[in-house]
Short mmCIF file of C-alpha atoms in Angstrom, two decimals:
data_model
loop_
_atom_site.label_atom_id
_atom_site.label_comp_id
_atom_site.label_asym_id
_atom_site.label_seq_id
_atom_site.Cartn_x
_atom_site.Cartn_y
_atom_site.Cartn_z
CA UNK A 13 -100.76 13.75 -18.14
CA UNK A 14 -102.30 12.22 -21.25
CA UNK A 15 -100.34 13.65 -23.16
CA UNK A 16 -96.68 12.46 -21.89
CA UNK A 17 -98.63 9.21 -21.71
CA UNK A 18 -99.33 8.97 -25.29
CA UNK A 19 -96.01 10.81 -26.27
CA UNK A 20 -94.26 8.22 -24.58
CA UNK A 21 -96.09 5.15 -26.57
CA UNK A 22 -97.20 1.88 -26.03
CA UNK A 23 -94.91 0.93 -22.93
CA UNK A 24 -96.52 3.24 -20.91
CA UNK A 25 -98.76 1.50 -20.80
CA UNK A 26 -97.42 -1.54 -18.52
CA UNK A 27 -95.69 1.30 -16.44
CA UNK A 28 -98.77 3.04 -15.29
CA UNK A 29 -100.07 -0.16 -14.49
CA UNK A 30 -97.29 -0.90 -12.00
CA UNK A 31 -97.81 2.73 -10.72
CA UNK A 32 -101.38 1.71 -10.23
CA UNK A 33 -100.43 -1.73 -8.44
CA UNK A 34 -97.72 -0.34 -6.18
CA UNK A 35 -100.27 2.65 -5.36
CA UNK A 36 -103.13 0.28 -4.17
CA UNK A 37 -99.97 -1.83 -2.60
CA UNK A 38 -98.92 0.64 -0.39
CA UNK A 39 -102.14 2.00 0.79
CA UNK A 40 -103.08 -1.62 2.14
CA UNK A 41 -99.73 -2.26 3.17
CA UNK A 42 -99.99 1.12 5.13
CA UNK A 43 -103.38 0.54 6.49
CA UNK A 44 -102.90 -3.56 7.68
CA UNK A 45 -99.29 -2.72 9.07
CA UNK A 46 -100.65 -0.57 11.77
CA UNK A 47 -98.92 -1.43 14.69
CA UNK A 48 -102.08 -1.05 17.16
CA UNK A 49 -103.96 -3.65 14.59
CA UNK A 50 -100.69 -6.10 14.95
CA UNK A 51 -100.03 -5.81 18.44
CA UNK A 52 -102.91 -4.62 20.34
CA UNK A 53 -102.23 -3.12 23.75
CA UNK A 54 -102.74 -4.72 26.98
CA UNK A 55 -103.41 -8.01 25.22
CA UNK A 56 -100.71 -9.82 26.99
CA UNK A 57 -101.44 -8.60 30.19
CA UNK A 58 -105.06 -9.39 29.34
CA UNK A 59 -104.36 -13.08 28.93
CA UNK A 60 -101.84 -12.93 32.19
CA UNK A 61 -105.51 -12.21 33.91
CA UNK A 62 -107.51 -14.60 32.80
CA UNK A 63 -104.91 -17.14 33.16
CA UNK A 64 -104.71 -16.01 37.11
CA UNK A 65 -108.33 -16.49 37.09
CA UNK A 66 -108.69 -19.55 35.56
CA UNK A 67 -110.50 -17.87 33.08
CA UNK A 68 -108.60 -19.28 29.47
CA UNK A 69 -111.23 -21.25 28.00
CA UNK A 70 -111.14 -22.65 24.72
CA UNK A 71 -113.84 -20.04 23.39
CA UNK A 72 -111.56 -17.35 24.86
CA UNK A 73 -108.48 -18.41 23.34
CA UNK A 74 -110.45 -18.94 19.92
CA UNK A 75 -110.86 -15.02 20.45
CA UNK A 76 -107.48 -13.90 21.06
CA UNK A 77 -106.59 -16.14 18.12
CA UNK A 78 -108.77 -14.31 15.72
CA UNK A 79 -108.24 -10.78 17.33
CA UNK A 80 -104.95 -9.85 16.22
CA UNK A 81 -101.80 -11.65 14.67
CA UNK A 82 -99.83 -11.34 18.05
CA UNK A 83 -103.09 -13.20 19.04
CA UNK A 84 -102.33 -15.99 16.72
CA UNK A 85 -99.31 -16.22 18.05
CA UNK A 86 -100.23 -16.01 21.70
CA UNK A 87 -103.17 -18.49 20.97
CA UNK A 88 -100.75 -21.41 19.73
CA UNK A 89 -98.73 -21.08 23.12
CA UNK A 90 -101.97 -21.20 25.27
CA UNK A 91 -103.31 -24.30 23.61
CA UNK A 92 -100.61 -25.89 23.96
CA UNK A 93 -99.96 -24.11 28.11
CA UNK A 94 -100.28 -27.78 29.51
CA UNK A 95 -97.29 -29.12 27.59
CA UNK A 96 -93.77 -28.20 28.23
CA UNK A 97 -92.07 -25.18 27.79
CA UNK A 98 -90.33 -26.33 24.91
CA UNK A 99 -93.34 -27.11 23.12
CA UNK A 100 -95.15 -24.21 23.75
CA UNK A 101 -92.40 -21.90 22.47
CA UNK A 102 -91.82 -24.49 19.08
CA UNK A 103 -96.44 -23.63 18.48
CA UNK A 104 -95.16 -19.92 19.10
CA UNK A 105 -92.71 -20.19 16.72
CA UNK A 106 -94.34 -22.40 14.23
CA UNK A 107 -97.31 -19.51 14.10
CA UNK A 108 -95.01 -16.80 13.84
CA UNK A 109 -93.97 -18.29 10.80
CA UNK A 110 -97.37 -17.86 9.42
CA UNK A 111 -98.06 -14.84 10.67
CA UNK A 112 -94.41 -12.88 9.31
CA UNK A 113 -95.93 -14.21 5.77
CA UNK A 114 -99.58 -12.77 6.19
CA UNK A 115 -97.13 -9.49 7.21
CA UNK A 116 -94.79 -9.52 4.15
CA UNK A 117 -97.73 -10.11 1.88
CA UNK A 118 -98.02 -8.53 -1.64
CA UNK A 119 -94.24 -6.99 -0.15
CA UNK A 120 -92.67 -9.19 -2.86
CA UNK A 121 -94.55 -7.72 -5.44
CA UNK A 122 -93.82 -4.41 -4.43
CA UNK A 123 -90.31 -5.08 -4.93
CA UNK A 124 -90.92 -6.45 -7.77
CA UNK A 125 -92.25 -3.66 -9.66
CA UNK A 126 -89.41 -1.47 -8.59
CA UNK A 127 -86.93 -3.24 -10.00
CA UNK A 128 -89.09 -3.63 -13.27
CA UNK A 129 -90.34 -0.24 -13.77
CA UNK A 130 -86.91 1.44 -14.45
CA UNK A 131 -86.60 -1.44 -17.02
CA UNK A 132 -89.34 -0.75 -19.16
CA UNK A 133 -88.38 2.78 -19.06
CA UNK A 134 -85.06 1.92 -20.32
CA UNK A 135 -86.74 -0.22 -22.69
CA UNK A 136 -88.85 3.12 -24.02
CA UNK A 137 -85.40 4.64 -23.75
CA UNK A 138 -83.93 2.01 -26.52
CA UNK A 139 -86.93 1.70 -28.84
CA UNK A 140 -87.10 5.43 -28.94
CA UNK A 141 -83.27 5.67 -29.86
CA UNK A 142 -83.99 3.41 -32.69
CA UNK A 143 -86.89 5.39 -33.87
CA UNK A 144 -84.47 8.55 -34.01
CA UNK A 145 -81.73 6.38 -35.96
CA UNK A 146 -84.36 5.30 -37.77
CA UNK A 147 -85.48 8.91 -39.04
CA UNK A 148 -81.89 9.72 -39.77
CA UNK A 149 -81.70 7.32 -42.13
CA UNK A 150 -84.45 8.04 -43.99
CA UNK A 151 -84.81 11.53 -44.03
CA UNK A 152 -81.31 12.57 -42.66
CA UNK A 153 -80.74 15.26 -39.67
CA UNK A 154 -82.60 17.81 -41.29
CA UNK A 155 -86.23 16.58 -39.98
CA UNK A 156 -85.99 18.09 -36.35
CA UNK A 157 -89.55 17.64 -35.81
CA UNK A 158 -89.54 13.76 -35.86
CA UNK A 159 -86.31 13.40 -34.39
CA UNK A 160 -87.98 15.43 -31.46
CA UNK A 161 -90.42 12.71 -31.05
CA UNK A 162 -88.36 9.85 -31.27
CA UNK A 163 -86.22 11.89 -28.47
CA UNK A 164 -89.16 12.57 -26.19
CA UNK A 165 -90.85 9.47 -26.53
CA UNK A 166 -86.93 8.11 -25.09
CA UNK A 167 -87.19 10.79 -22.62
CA UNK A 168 -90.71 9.87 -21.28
CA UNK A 169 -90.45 6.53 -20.87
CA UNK A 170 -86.88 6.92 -18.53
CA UNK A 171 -88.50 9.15 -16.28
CA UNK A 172 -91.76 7.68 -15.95
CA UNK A 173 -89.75 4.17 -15.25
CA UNK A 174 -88.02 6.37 -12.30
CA UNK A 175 -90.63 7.73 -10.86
CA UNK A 176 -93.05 4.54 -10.34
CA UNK A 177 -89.52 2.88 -9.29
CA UNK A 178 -87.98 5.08 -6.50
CA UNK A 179 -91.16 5.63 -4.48
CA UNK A 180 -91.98 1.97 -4.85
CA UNK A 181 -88.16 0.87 -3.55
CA UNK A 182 -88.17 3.54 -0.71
CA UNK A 183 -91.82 1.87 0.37
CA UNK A 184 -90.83 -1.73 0.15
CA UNK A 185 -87.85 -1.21 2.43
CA UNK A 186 -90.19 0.80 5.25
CA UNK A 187 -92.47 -1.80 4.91
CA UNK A 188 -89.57 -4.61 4.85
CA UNK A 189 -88.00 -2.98 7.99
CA UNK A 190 -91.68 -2.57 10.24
CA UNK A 191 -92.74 -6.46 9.62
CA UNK A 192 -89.15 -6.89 10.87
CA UNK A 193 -89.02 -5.15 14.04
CA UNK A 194 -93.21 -6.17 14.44
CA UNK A 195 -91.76 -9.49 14.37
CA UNK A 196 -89.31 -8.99 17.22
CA UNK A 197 -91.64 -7.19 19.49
CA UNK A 198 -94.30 -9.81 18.80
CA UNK A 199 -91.84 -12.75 19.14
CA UNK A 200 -90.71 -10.91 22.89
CA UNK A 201 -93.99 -10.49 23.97
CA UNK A 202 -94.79 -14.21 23.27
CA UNK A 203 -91.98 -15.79 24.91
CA UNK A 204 -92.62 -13.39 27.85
CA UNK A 205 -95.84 -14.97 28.25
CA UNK A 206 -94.52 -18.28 28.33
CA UNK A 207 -91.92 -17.57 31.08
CA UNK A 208 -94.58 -15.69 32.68
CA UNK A 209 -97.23 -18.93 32.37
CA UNK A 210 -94.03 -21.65 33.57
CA UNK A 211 -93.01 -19.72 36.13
CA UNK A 212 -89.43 -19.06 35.02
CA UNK A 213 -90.26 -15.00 35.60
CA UNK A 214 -91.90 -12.96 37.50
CA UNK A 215 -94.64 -10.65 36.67
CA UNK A 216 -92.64 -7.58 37.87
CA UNK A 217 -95.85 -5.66 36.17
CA UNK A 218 -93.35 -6.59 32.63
CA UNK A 219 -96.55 -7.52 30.85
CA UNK A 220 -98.79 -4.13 31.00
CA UNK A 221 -96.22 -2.94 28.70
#
């Protein structure tokens, strides 16, 4: 590995440090995106509950708040339960805001790196070209030894570039695509709450699920 690091030169250097980024990226992408961490289950039907038993105080909802980011969510509709229907669902929305950026965090940098990577690779690609063309006109063809450098150092730095690039592309779009369907579910289960808490829908035992 050393090796085709130092054979590829100096601009390997900024590649394995996006391969290092978009590593670390995707493990705590991996690990906070956890659907059971997002969207805990039973939590609606939890809060349901307690608001049949007059249960949701202040300390409570401070709770669900800082359980879970569905519990954000959930939290700015029950402070503001006493208001209208209209309001509650513009807190809901308002926190879902925040909460789809806390999601999509580091997601841009991810990106990001896979669109550089190949770059810089192509970059190697260039500057090794012109150390070839380089040779040749110094020494002619005849010097296969250095031309083989110049040529793998070219070599090296495209598929490095590749590598860190594809893996990092195919893992921003899964992790693109999960914060957007999380933010469905989680926007469903709010407003189902709110109907739920206004009366405009039954129970129907909807929120256990």
């Amino acid at each position: 590995m050393l090796d085709l690091i130092y054979a590829g030169g100096w601009l390997m250097v900024p590649i394995v440090l996006c391969s290092i980024i978009a590593t670390a990226i995707v493990i705590e992408r991996a690990w906070m995106l956890r659907r059971r961490r997002i969207m805990p289950e039973n939590l609606v039907a939890r809060i349901w509950q307690l608001h049949r038993d007059k249960s949701l105080s202040d300390a409570t909802i401070l709770e669900i708040r800082t359980g879970s980011p569905l519990g954000r969510m959930l939290a700015a509709g029950l402070i503001n339960r006493h208001h209208s229907h209209e309001i509650m669902k513009e807190a809901i929305n308002d926190a879902g805001r925040h909460v789809v950026a806390e999601l999509e965090r580091f997601l841009n940098t991810l990106g990001t790196i896979a669109a550089v990577a190949p770059l810089l690779g192509l970059l190697g690609t260039v500057l090794g070209m012109i150390d070839v063309f380089g040779v040749i006109m110094e020494a002619g063809v005849g010097n296969a030894g250095v031309l083989a450098g110049g040529i793998s150092k070219a070599l090296v730095t495209t598929a490095a570039g590749l590598s860190v690039a594809i893996p990092a592309l195919l893992f921003h779009r899964f992790f693109d695509n999960r914060v957007g369907q999380l933010a469905i579910d989680m926007e469903e289960q709010a407003l189902r709450l709110v109907e739920v808490l206004k009366g405009e829908r039954e129970d129907g035992g909807e929120l256990a699920s």
